[in-house]
PDB file of C-alpha atoms in Angstrom:
ATOM      1  CA  MET A   1       0.000   0.000   0.000  1.00  0.00           C
ATOM      2  CA  ALA A   2       1.339   3.427  -0.906  1.00  0.00           C
ATOM      3  CA  LYS A   3       2.267   5.757   1.916  1.00  0.00           C
ATOM      4  CA  GLN A   4      -0.675   7.819   3.117  1.00  0.00           C
ATOM      5  CA  PRO A   5      -0.434  11.556   3.846  1.00  0.00           C
ATOM      6  CA  GLN A   6      -0.583  12.069   7.616  1.00  0.00           C
ATOM      7  CA  PRO A   7      -1.108  15.741   8.618  1.00  0.00           C
ATOM      8  CA  ILE A   8      -4.586  16.807   9.675  1.00  0.00           C
ATOM      9  CA  SER A   9      -5.406  20.456   8.957  1.00  0.00           C
ATOM     10  CA  PRO A  10      -8.946  21.519   9.926  1.00  0.00           C
ATOM     11  CA  VAL A  11      -8.605  24.771   7.960  1.00  0.00           C
ATOM     12  CA  LYS A  12      -7.464  23.063   4.754  1.00  0.00           C
ATOM     13  CA  ASN A  13     -10.066  20.318   5.114  1.00  0.00           C
ATOM     14  CA  PHE A  14     -12.763  22.934   5.594  1.00  0.00           C
ATOM     15  CA  PHE A  15     -12.018  24.790   2.379  1.00  0.00           C
ATOM     16  CA  ALA A  16     -10.952  21.806   0.252  1.00  0.00           C
ATOM     17  CA  GLY A  17     -13.820  19.627   1.454  1.00  0.00           C
ATOM     18  CA  GLY A  18     -16.292  22.457   0.963  1.00  0.00           C
ATOM     19  CA  PHE A  19     -15.118  23.076  -2.573  1.00  0.00           C
ATOM     20  CA  GLY A  20     -15.324  19.364  -3.372  1.00  0.00           C
ATOM     21  CA  GLY A  21     -18.836  19.243  -1.957  1.00  0.00           C
ATOM     22  CA  VAL A  22     -20.016  22.184  -4.045  1.00  0.00           C
ATOM     23  CA  CYS A  23     -18.654  20.411  -7.133  1.00  0.00           C
ATOM     24  CA  LEU A  24     -20.564  17.263  -6.170  1.00  0.00           C
ATOM     25  CA  VAL A  25     -23.876  19.058  -5.636  1.00  0.00           C
ATOM     26  CA  PHE A  26     -23.689  21.069  -8.840  1.00  0.00           C
ATOM     27  CA  VAL A  27     -22.904  18.007 -10.973  1.00  0.00           C
ATOM     28  CA  GLY A  28     -25.157  15.514  -9.189  1.00  0.00           C
ATOM     29  CA  HIS A  29     -28.249  17.415  -8.012  1.00  0.00           C
ATOM     30  CA  PRO A  30     -30.394  16.977 -11.157  1.00  0.00           C
ATOM     31  CA  LEU A  31     -30.227  13.197 -10.871  1.00  0.00           C
ATOM     32  CA  ASP A  32     -30.698  13.424  -7.112  1.00  0.00           C
ATOM     33  CA  THR A  33     -34.010  15.169  -7.818  1.00  0.00           C
ATOM     34  CA  ILE A  34     -34.994  12.330 -10.158  1.00  0.00           C
ATOM     35  CA  LYS A  35     -33.973   9.763  -7.548  1.00  0.00           C
ATOM     36  CA  VAL A  36     -36.091  11.312  -4.783  1.00  0.00           C
ATOM     37  CA  ARG A  37     -39.144  11.672  -7.044  1.00  0.00           C
ATOM     38  CA  LEU A  38     -38.912   8.032  -8.075  1.00  0.00           C
ATOM     39  CA  GLN A  39     -38.454   6.896  -4.464  1.00  0.00           C
ATOM     40  CA  THR A  40     -41.422   8.872  -3.157  1.00  0.00           C
ATOM     41  CA  GLN A  41     -43.963   8.604  -5.988  1.00  0.00           C
ATOM     42  CA  PRO A  42     -47.306   7.212  -4.755  1.00  0.00           C
ATOM     43  CA  LYS A  43     -48.276   3.657  -5.551  1.00  0.00           C
ATOM     44  CA  PRO A  44     -50.724   3.742  -8.507  1.00  0.00           C
ATOM     45  CA  LEU A  45     -54.277   2.562  -7.955  1.00  0.00           C
ATOM     46  CA  PRO A  46     -55.473  -0.548  -9.845  1.00  0.00           C
ATOM     47  CA  GLY A  47     -55.740   0.293 -13.522  1.00  0.00           C
ATOM     48  CA  GLN A  48     -53.668   3.460 -13.229  1.00  0.00           C
ATOM     49  CA  THR A  49     -50.184   3.931 -14.620  1.00  0.00           C
ATOM     50  CA  PRO A  50     -47.368   5.114 -12.327  1.00  0.00           C
ATOM     51  CA  LEU A  51     -46.568   8.815 -12.278  1.00  0.00           C
ATOM     52  CA  TYR A  52     -43.123   7.941 -13.669  1.00  0.00           C
ATOM     53  CA  SER A  53     -42.350   4.745 -15.557  1.00  0.00           C
ATOM     54  CA  GLY A  54     -38.624   5.029 -14.857  1.00  0.00           C
ATOM     55  CA  THR A  55     -35.586   7.267 -14.629  1.00  0.00           C
ATOM     56  CA  PHE A  56     -35.695   8.662 -18.143  1.00  0.00           C
ATOM     57  CA  ASP A  57     -39.464   9.203 -18.057  1.00  0.00           C
ATOM     58  CA  CYS A  58     -39.110  11.157 -14.806  1.00  0.00           C
ATOM     59  CA  PHE A  59     -36.253  13.203 -16.294  1.00  0.00           C
ATOM     60  CA  ARG A  60     -38.298  13.988 -19.427  1.00  0.00           C
ATOM     61  CA  LYS A  61     -41.446  14.976 -17.535  1.00  0.00           C
ATOM     62  CA  THR A  62     -39.492  17.156 -15.110  1.00  0.00           C
ATOM     63  CA  LEU A  63     -37.617  18.888 -17.914  1.00  0.00           C
ATOM     64  CA  VAL A  64     -40.742  19.420 -20.040  1.00  0.00           C
ATOM     65  CA  GLY A  65     -42.951  20.508 -17.156  1.00  0.00           C
ATOM     66  CA  GLU A  66     -40.517  22.614 -15.122  1.00  0.00           C
ATOM     67  CA  GLY A  67     -37.499  23.263 -17.304  1.00  0.00           C
ATOM     68  CA  VAL A  68     -33.894  22.993 -16.170  1.00  0.00           C
ATOM     69  CA  ARG A  69     -34.765  24.792 -12.929  1.00  0.00           C
ATOM     70  CA  GLY A  70     -36.965  21.841 -11.996  1.00  0.00           C
ATOM     71  CA  LEU A  71     -33.937  19.570 -11.959  1.00  0.00           C
ATOM     72  CA  TYR A  72     -32.262  21.881  -9.449  1.00  0.00           C
ATOM     73  CA  ARG A  73     -35.207  22.106  -7.035  1.00  0.00           C
ATOM     74  CA  GLY A  74     -34.043  22.153  -3.418  1.00  0.00           C
ATOM     75  CA  MET A  75     -30.391  22.711  -4.291  1.00  0.00           C
ATOM     76  CA  ALA A  76     -30.025  25.696  -1.964  1.00  0.00           C
ATOM     77  CA  ALA A  77     -30.273  23.496   1.145  1.00  0.00           C
ATOM     78  CA  PRO A  78     -27.424  21.113   0.234  1.00  0.00           C
ATOM     79  CA  ILE A  79     -25.310  23.989  -1.141  1.00  0.00           C
ATOM     80  CA  ILE A  80     -25.673  25.918   2.142  1.00  0.00           C
ATOM     81  CA  GLY A  81     -24.831  22.835   4.163  1.00  0.00           C
ATOM     82  CA  VAL A  82     -22.222  21.437   1.838  1.00  0.00           C
ATOM     83  CA  THR A  83     -19.185  23.464   2.903  1.00  0.00           C
ATOM     84  CA  PRO A  84     -19.327  22.652   6.622  1.00  0.00           C
ATOM     85  CA  MET A  85     -20.596  19.138   5.912  1.00  0.00           C
ATOM     86  CA  TYR A  86     -17.756  18.154   3.629  1.00  0.00           C
ATOM     87  CA  ALA A  87     -15.292  20.016   5.802  1.00  0.00           C
ATOM     88  CA  VAL A  88     -16.423  17.862   8.721  1.00  0.00           C
ATOM     89  CA  CYS A  89     -16.563  14.780   6.470  1.00  0.00           C
ATOM     90  CA  PHE A  90     -12.978  14.996   5.258  1.00  0.00           C
ATOM     91  CA  PHE A  91     -11.723  16.165   8.641  1.00  0.00           C
ATOM     92  CA  GLY A  92     -13.576  13.288  10.329  1.00  0.00           C
ATOM     93  CA  PHE A  93     -11.911  10.797   7.992  1.00  0.00           C
ATOM     94  CA  SER A  94      -8.485  12.279   8.683  1.00  0.00           C
ATOM     95  CA  LEU A  95      -9.159  12.271  12.419  1.00  0.00           C
ATOM     96  CA  GLY A  96     -10.363   8.668  12.241  1.00  0.00           C
ATOM     97  CA  LYS A  97      -7.085   7.699  10.602  1.00  0.00           C
ATOM     98  CA  ARG A  98      -5.012   9.568  13.166  1.00  0.00           C
ATOM     99  CA  LEU A  99      -6.837   7.993  16.115  1.00  0.00           C
ATOM    100  CA  GLN A 100      -5.867   4.532  14.861  1.00  0.00           C
ATOM    101  CA  GLN A 101      -2.184   5.335  14.423  1.00  0.00           C
ATOM    102  CA  ARG A 102       0.307   4.383  17.090  1.00  0.00           C
ATOM    103  CA  LYS A 103       3.006   6.380  15.342  1.00  0.00           C
ATOM    104  CA  PRO A 104       2.582   9.312  12.927  1.00  0.00           C
ATOM    105  CA  ASP A 105       4.061   7.321  10.038  1.00  0.00           C
ATOM    106  CA  ASP A 106       1.907   4.199  10.518  1.00  0.00           C
ATOM    107  CA  ILE A 107       0.208   3.033   7.316  1.00  0.00           C
ATOM    108  CA  LEU A 108      -3.369   1.913   7.935  1.00  0.00           C
ATOM    109  CA  THR A 109      -4.993  -1.275   6.694  1.00  0.00           C
ATOM    110  CA  TYR A 110      -8.149  -1.148   4.600  1.00  0.00           C
ATOM    111  CA  PRO A 111     -10.400  -2.193   7.543  1.00  0.00           C
ATOM    112  CA  GLN A 112      -8.899   0.713   9.509  1.00  0.00           C
ATOM    113  CA  LEU A 113      -9.620   3.069   6.617  1.00  0.00           C
ATOM    114  CA  PHE A 114     -13.193   1.746   6.579  1.00  0.00           C
ATOM    115  CA  ALA A 115     -13.525   2.517  10.307  1.00  0.00           C
ATOM    116  CA  ALA A 116     -12.133   6.031   9.756  1.00  0.00           C
ATOM    117  CA  GLY A 117     -14.680   6.571   6.998  1.00  0.00           C
ATOM    118  CA  MET A 118     -17.529   5.459   9.286  1.00  0.00           C
ATOM    119  CA  LEU A 119     -16.479   8.109  11.808  1.00  0.00           C
ATOM    120  CA  SER A 120     -16.851  10.772   9.124  1.00  0.00           C
ATOM    121  CA  GLY A 121     -20.429   9.576   8.549  1.00  0.00           C
ATOM    122  CA  VAL A 122     -21.249  10.089  12.223  1.00  0.00           C
ATOM    123  CA  PHE A 123     -19.782  13.594  12.140  1.00  0.00           C
ATOM    124  CA  THR A 124     -21.717  14.727   9.078  1.00  0.00           C
ATOM    125  CA  THR A 125     -25.169  13.540  10.152  1.00  0.00           C
ATOM    126  CA  VAL A 126     -25.787  16.625  12.330  1.00  0.00           C
ATOM    127  CA  ILE A 127     -25.541  18.802   9.206  1.00  0.00           C
ATOM    128  CA  MET A 128     -26.811  16.270   6.668  1.00  0.00           C
ATOM    129  CA  ALA A 129     -30.117  15.251   8.302  1.00  0.00           C
ATOM    130  CA  PRO A 130     -31.946  18.626   8.208  1.00  0.00           C
ATOM    131  CA  GLY A 131     -30.554  19.453   4.764  1.00  0.00           C
ATOM    132  CA  GLU A 132     -31.809  16.122   3.425  1.00  0.00           C
ATOM    133  CA  ARG A 133     -35.240  16.665   4.990  1.00  0.00           C
ATOM    134  CA  ILE A 134     -35.634  20.102   3.393  1.00  0.00           C
ATOM    135  CA  LYS A 135     -34.210  18.975   0.051  1.00  0.00           C
ATOM    136  CA  CYS A 136     -36.557  16.006  -0.256  1.00  0.00           C
ATOM    137  CA  LEU A 137     -39.657  18.040   0.614  1.00  0.00           C
ATOM    138  CA  LEU A 138     -38.800  20.689  -1.982  1.00  0.00           C
ATOM    139  CA  GLN A 139     -37.993  18.085  -4.622  1.00  0.00           C
ATOM    140  CA  ILE A 140     -41.334  16.306  -4.383  1.00  0.00           C
ATOM    141  CA  GLN A 141     -43.689  19.280  -3.981  1.00  0.00           C
ATOM    142  CA  ALA A 142     -43.444  20.304  -7.644  1.00  0.00           C
ATOM    143  CA  ALA A 143     -44.344  16.755  -8.671  1.00  0.00           C
ATOM    144  CA  THR A 144     -47.462  16.758  -6.455  1.00  0.00           C
ATOM    145  CA  GLY A 145     -48.668  20.116  -7.786  1.00  0.00           C
ATOM    146  CA  GLU A 146     -48.825  21.587  -4.266  1.00  0.00           C
ATOM    147  CA  THR A 147     -46.608  24.542  -3.414  1.00  0.00           C
ATOM    148  CA  LYS A 148     -46.354  24.585   0.353  1.00  0.00           C
ATOM    149  CA  TYR A 149     -42.807  25.935   0.632  1.00  0.00           C
ATOM    150  CA  SER A 150     -41.417  28.919  -1.253  1.00  0.00           C
ATOM    151  CA  GLY A 151     -37.819  27.848  -0.692  1.00  0.00           C
ATOM    152  CA  SER A 152     -35.326  26.241   1.669  1.00  0.00           C
ATOM    153  CA  LEU A 153     -35.550  28.880   4.400  1.00  0.00           C
ATOM    154  CA  ASP A 154     -39.346  28.918   4.306  1.00  0.00           C
ATOM    155  CA  CYS A 155     -39.379  25.117   4.510  1.00  0.00           C
ATOM    156  CA  ALA A 156     -37.079  25.147   7.558  1.00  0.00           C
ATOM    157  CA  LYS A 157     -39.217  27.809   9.276  1.00  0.00           C
ATOM    158  CA  GLN A 158     -42.437  25.894   8.678  1.00  0.00           C
ATOM    159  CA  LEU A 159     -40.962  22.597   9.870  1.00  0.00           C
ATOM    160  CA  TYR A 160     -39.694  24.252  13.041  1.00  0.00           C
ATOM    161  CA  ARG A 161     -43.027  26.013  13.642  1.00  0.00           C
ATOM    162  CA  GLU A 162     -44.981  22.776  13.184  1.00  0.00           C
ATOM    163  CA  ALA A 163     -42.842  20.355  15.206  1.00  0.00           C
ATOM    164  CA  GLY A 164     -39.842  22.176  16.646  1.00  0.00           C
ATOM    165  CA  ILE A 165     -36.285  20.963  16.157  1.00  0.00           C
ATOM    166  CA  ARG A 166     -37.519  17.353  15.959  1.00  0.00           C
ATOM    167  CA  GLY A 167     -39.444  18.250  12.811  1.00  0.00           C
ATOM    168  CA  VAL A 168     -36.317  19.649  11.179  1.00  0.00           C
ATOM    169  CA  TYR A 169     -34.226  16.622  12.178  1.00  0.00           C
ATOM    170  CA  ARG A 170     -36.801  13.992  11.263  1.00  0.00           C
ATOM    171  CA  GLY A 171     -35.012  11.017   9.701  1.00  0.00           C
ATOM    172  CA  THR A 172     -31.729  11.419  11.598  1.00  0.00           C
ATOM    173  CA  VAL A 173     -31.520   7.723  12.558  1.00  0.00           C
ATOM    174  CA  LEU A 174     -32.051   6.685   8.945  1.00  0.00           C
ATOM    175  CA  THR A 175     -29.445   9.200   7.822  1.00  0.00           C
ATOM    176  CA  LEU A 176     -26.994   7.569  10.249  1.00  0.00           C
ATOM    177  CA  MET A 177     -27.962   4.093   8.999  1.00  0.00           C
ATOM    178  CA  ARG A 178     -27.237   5.249   5.464  1.00  0.00           C
ATOM    179  CA  ASP A 179     -24.119   7.356   5.939  1.00  0.00           C
ATOM    180  CA  VAL A 180     -22.042   5.470   8.530  1.00  0.00           C
ATOM    181  CA  PRO A 181     -21.463   2.224   6.555  1.00  0.00           C
ATOM    182  CA  ALA A 182     -21.619   4.025   3.198  1.00  0.00           C
ATOM    183  CA  SER A 183     -18.952   6.555   4.245  1.00  0.00           C
ATOM    184  CA  GLY A 184     -16.717   3.708   5.375  1.00  0.00           C
ATOM    185  CA  MET A 185     -17.057   2.093   1.960  1.00  0.00           C
ATOM    186  CA  TYR A 186     -16.646   5.467   0.228  1.00  0.00           C
ATOM    187  CA  PHE A 187     -13.307   6.442   1.706  1.00  0.00           C
ATOM    188  CA  MET A 188     -11.855   2.936   1.885  1.00  0.00           C
ATOM    189  CA  THR A 189     -12.646   2.359  -1.797  1.00  0.00           C
ATOM    190  CA  TYR A 190     -11.170   5.731  -2.801  1.00  0.00           C
ATOM    191  CA  GLU A 191      -7.901   5.032  -0.961  1.00  0.00           C
ATOM    192  CA  TRP A 192      -7.768   1.491  -2.366  1.00  0.00           C
ATOM    193  CA  LEU A 193      -8.309   2.664  -5.944  1.00  0.00           C
ATOM    194  CA  LYS A 194      -5.765   5.463  -5.580  1.00  0.00           C
ATOM    195  CA  ASN A 195      -3.183   2.901  -4.484  1.00  0.00           C
ATOM    196  CA  ILE A 196      -4.058   0.585  -7.379  1.00  0.00           C
ATOM    197  CA  LEU A 197      -3.910   3.422  -9.907  1.00  0.00           C
ATOM    198  CA  THR A 198      -0.605   4.844  -8.657  1.00  0.00           C
ATOM    199  CA  PRO A 199       2.218   3.811 -11.031  1.00  0.00           C
ATOM    200  CA  GLU A 200       5.078   1.902  -9.449  1.00  0.00           C
ATOM    201  CA  GLY A 201       7.665   4.250  -7.985  1.00  0.00           C
ATOM    202  CA  LYS A 202       5.253   7.195  -7.948  1.00  0.00           C
ATOM    203  CA  SER A 203       3.470   8.902  -5.032  1.00  0.00           C
ATOM    204  CA  VAL A 204      -0.302   8.797  -4.525  1.00  0.00           C
ATOM    205  CA  SER A 205      -0.246  12.599  -4.335  1.00  0.00           C
ATOM    206  CA  ASP A 206       0.988  12.743  -7.950  1.00  0.00           C
ATOM    207  CA  LEU A 207      -2.021  10.967  -9.494  1.00  0.00           C
ATOM    208  CA  SER A 208      -3.202  12.438 -12.796  1.00  0.00           C
ATOM    209  CA  VAL A 209      -6.625  14.056 -13.165  1.00  0.00           C
ATOM    210  CA  PRO A 210      -8.146  11.113 -15.121  1.00  0.00           C
ATOM    211  CA  ARG A 211      -7.008   8.667 -12.414  1.00  0.00           C
ATOM    212  CA  ILE A 212      -8.433  10.836  -9.635  1.00  0.00           C
ATOM    213  CA  LEU A 213     -11.717  11.074 -11.558  1.00  0.00           C
ATOM    214  CA  CYS A 214     -11.781   7.305 -11.991  1.00  0.00           C
ATOM    215  CA  ALA A 215     -11.040   6.592  -8.307  1.00  0.00           C
ATOM    216  CA  GLY A 216     -13.539   9.171  -7.080  1.00  0.00           C
ATOM    217  CA  GLY A 217     -16.287   8.083  -9.464  1.00  0.00           C
ATOM    218  CA  LEU A 218     -15.956   4.400  -8.627  1.00  0.00           C
ATOM    219  CA  ALA A 219     -15.828   5.210  -4.906  1.00  0.00           C
ATOM    220  CA  GLY A 220     -19.159   6.977  -5.345  1.00  0.00           C
ATOM    221  CA  ILE A 221     -20.671   3.891  -6.982  1.00  0.00           C
ATOM    222  CA  PHE A 222     -19.471   1.608  -4.161  1.00  0.00           C
ATOM    223  CA  ASN A 223     -20.833   4.120  -1.643  1.00  0.00           C
ATOM    224  CA  TRP A 224     -24.332   4.039  -3.161  1.00  0.00           C
ATOM    225  CA  VAL A 225     -24.452   0.261  -3.503  1.00  0.00           C
ATOM    226  CA  VAL A 226     -24.346   0.252   0.304  1.00  0.00           C
ATOM    227  CA  ALA A 227     -26.430   3.401   0.844  1.00  0.00           C
ATOM    228  CA  ILE A 228     -29.451   3.088  -1.447  1.00  0.00           C
ATOM    229  CA  PRO A 229     -31.756   0.812   0.654  1.00  0.00           C
ATOM    230  CA  PRO A 230     -31.607   3.040   3.770  1.00  0.00           C
ATOM    231  CA  ASP A 231     -31.775   6.072   1.465  1.00  0.00           C
ATOM    232  CA  VAL A 232     -35.110   4.863   0.063  1.00  0.00           C
ATOM    233  CA  LEU A 233     -36.438   4.413   3.604  1.00  0.00           C
ATOM    234  CA  LYS A 234     -35.116   7.846   4.593  1.00  0.00           C
ATOM    235  CA  SER A 235     -36.731   9.610   1.637  1.00  0.00           C
ATOM    236  CA  ARG A 236     -40.089   7.945   2.314  1.00  0.00           C
ATOM    237  CA  PHE A 237     -39.948   8.715   6.029  1.00  0.00           C
ATOM    238  CA  GLN A 238     -38.817  12.332   5.644  1.00  0.00           C
ATOM    239  CA  THR A 239     -41.539  13.205   3.123  1.00  0.00           C
ATOM    240  CA  ALA A 240     -44.420  11.347   4.797  1.00  0.00           C
ATOM    241  CA  PRO A 241     -47.155  13.245   6.694  1.00  0.00           C
ATOM    242  CA  ALA A 242     -46.591  13.567  10.431  1.00  0.00           C
ATOM    243  CA  GLY A 243     -47.745  10.482  12.324  1.00  0.00           C
ATOM    244  CA  LYS A 244     -47.871   8.146   9.322  1.00  0.00           C
ATOM    245  CA  TYR A 245     -44.971   6.019  10.577  1.00  0.00           C
ATOM    246  CA  PRO A 246     -45.148   6.059  14.402  1.00  0.00           C
ATOM    247  CA  ASN A 247     -42.472   3.356  14.750  1.00  0.00           C
ATOM    248  CA  GLY A 248     -40.067   5.053  12.382  1.00  0.00           C
ATOM    249  CA  PHE A 249     -38.111   3.169   9.743  1.00  0.00           C
ATOM    250  CA  ARG A 250     -39.560  -0.197  10.813  1.00  0.00           C
ATOM    251  CA  ASP A 251     -43.013   0.917   9.681  1.00  0.00           C
ATOM    252  CA  VAL A 252     -41.604   2.275   6.411  1.00  0.00           C
ATOM    253  CA  LEU A 253     -39.764  -0.995   5.771  1.00  0.00           C
ATOM    254  CA  ARG A 254     -42.827  -3.144   6.527  1.00  0.00           C
ATOM    255  CA  GLU A 255     -45.048  -1.057   4.251  1.00  0.00           C
ATOM    256  CA  LEU A 256     -42.583  -1.099   1.353  1.00  0.00           C
ATOM    257  CA  ILE A 257     -41.952  -4.854   1.556  1.00  0.00           C
ATOM    258  CA  ARG A 258     -45.665  -5.643   1.967  1.00  0.00           C
ATOM    259  CA  GLU A 259     -46.931  -3.426  -0.857  1.00  0.00           C
ATOM    260  CA  GLU A 260     -44.049  -3.296  -3.352  1.00  0.00           C
ATOM    261  CA  GLY A 261     -41.638  -6.096  -2.491  1.00  0.00           C
ATOM    262  CA  VAL A 262     -37.920  -6.145  -1.745  1.00  0.00           C
ATOM    263  CA  ALA A 263     -37.130  -4.526  -5.104  1.00  0.00           C
ATOM    264  CA  SER A 264     -38.702  -1.301  -3.804  1.00  0.00           C
ATOM    265  CA  LEU A 265     -35.614  -0.815  -1.612  1.00  0.00           C
ATOM    266  CA  TYR A 266     -33.688  -0.114  -4.806  1.00  0.00           C
ATOM    267  CA  LYS A 267     -36.047   2.478  -6.260  1.00  0.00           C
ATOM    268  CA  GLY A 268     -34.114   5.141  -8.099  1.00  0.00           C
ATOM    269  CA  PHE A 269     -31.160   2.777  -8.578  1.00  0.00           C
ATOM    270  CA  THR A 270     -30.571   3.797 -12.194  1.00  0.00           C
ATOM    271  CA  ALA A 271     -30.642   7.511 -11.370  1.00  0.00           C
ATOM    272  CA  VAL A 272     -28.318   6.972  -8.407  1.00  0.00           C
ATOM    273  CA  MET A 273     -25.780   5.016 -10.441  1.00  0.00           C
ATOM    274  CA  ILE A 274     -25.835   7.456 -13.361  1.00  0.00           C
ATOM    275  CA  ARG A 275     -25.283  10.296 -10.872  1.00  0.00           C
ATOM    276  CA  ALA A 276     -22.749   8.570  -8.615  1.00  0.00           C
ATOM    277  CA  PHE A 277     -19.776   8.462 -10.953  1.00  0.00           C
ATOM    278  CA  PRO A 278     -19.659  12.051 -12.277  1.00  0.00           C
ATOM    279  CA  ALA A 279     -20.781  13.661  -8.998  1.00  0.00           C
ATOM    280  CA  ASN A 280     -18.226  11.915  -6.822  1.00  0.00           C
ATOM    281  CA  ALA A 281     -15.495  12.174  -9.429  1.00  0.00           C
ATOM    282  CA  ALA A 282     -16.105  15.944  -9.354  1.00  0.00           C
ATOM    283  CA  CYS A 283     -16.101  15.940  -5.547  1.00  0.00           C
ATOM    284  CA  PHE A 284     -12.749  14.206  -5.124  1.00  0.00           C
ATOM    285  CA  LEU A 285     -11.150  16.115  -7.971  1.00  0.00           C
ATOM    286  CA  GLY A 286     -12.331  19.387  -6.443  1.00  0.00           C
ATOM    287  CA  PHE A 287     -10.995  18.320  -3.054  1.00  0.00           C
ATOM    288  CA  GLU A 288      -7.603  17.238  -4.375  1.00  0.00           C
ATOM    289  CA  ILE A 289      -7.162  20.407  -6.470  1.00  0.00           C
ATOM    290  CA  ALA A 290      -8.188  22.654  -3.568  1.00  0.00           C
ATOM    291  CA  MET A 291      -5.887  20.799  -1.160  1.00  0.00           C
ATOM    292  CA  LYS A 292      -2.911  21.142  -3.508  1.00  0.00           C
ATOM    293  CA  PHE A 293      -3.648  24.850  -3.905  1.00  0.00           C
ATOM    294  CA  LEU A 294      -3.876  25.328  -0.125  1.00  0.00           C
ATOM    295  CA  ASN A 295      -0.670  23.385   0.447  1.00  0.00           C
ATOM    296  CA  TRP A 296       1.013  25.680  -2.079  1.00  0.00           C
ATOM    297  CA  VAL A 297      -0.261  29.007  -0.710  1.00  0.00           C
ATOM    298  CA  ALA A 298      -0.232  28.065   2.989  1.00  0.00           C
ATOM    299  CA  PRO A 299       2.108  25.125   3.598  1.00  0.00           C
ATOM    300  CA  GLY A 300       2.403  25.775   7.319  1.00  0.00           C
ATOM    301  CA  ILE A 301      -1.294  25.701   8.209  1.00  0.00           C
TER     302      ILE A 301
END
């Protein structure tokens, strides 16, 4: 395994992680909108056709009915939360690595990298859960024809007014169930692929742009293979009317399995996989470029 960079810089992780996160949201949000609409569309009554027959049908109807802006519904919430979230995410991963080192130059095993990645998922949930709640509600309201929220801030205010902080953070447990194992897979896979793609005798830090894009994109795919079932449950739970699922994700899981079968846990799979590669390739490339720039302009921080 190639030698891993050791220093942890909260300031550099904040800016580099934030920039990488903005890149991810901008590239991936349109397909995230499609994913959420597919996951939350109502079950058709007997004799009726589904609202969307699949990923491409949902994309076409959204584009025709709402234009390009429809694909970017709810983007303000993840953009606002993305800088601190990815700062905490990348810092959490670095901290997780450091906590497992006996000496500063210790090289971690892949299970240790997985554990460090899981820690980052715990750290980011505080920021991720309310942003996901707001994003999902804004993404589905255009599809239902009801305009309850005028934007992200209005949505947050209404949720807080209706149910307090618990209303804003609804779905936190499911966000943890999604992000902790998925983040472990995400970072472990990225480090593994970087090592594989590093030419013999070269440093991981010298990887070319195409190799970084490849490692980041594939890491995103591995992340979502793990994350999509709890993500389906989370989307359903966060967009359901208050009181519909009194026992939380267990009620959502029972209803989905009973009415739509196990395959329903992979709703939106095509949209997720189409989105995963370019969005996460952009994220890691943005992070690596920003980190190199920060190391150049402020090597001592």
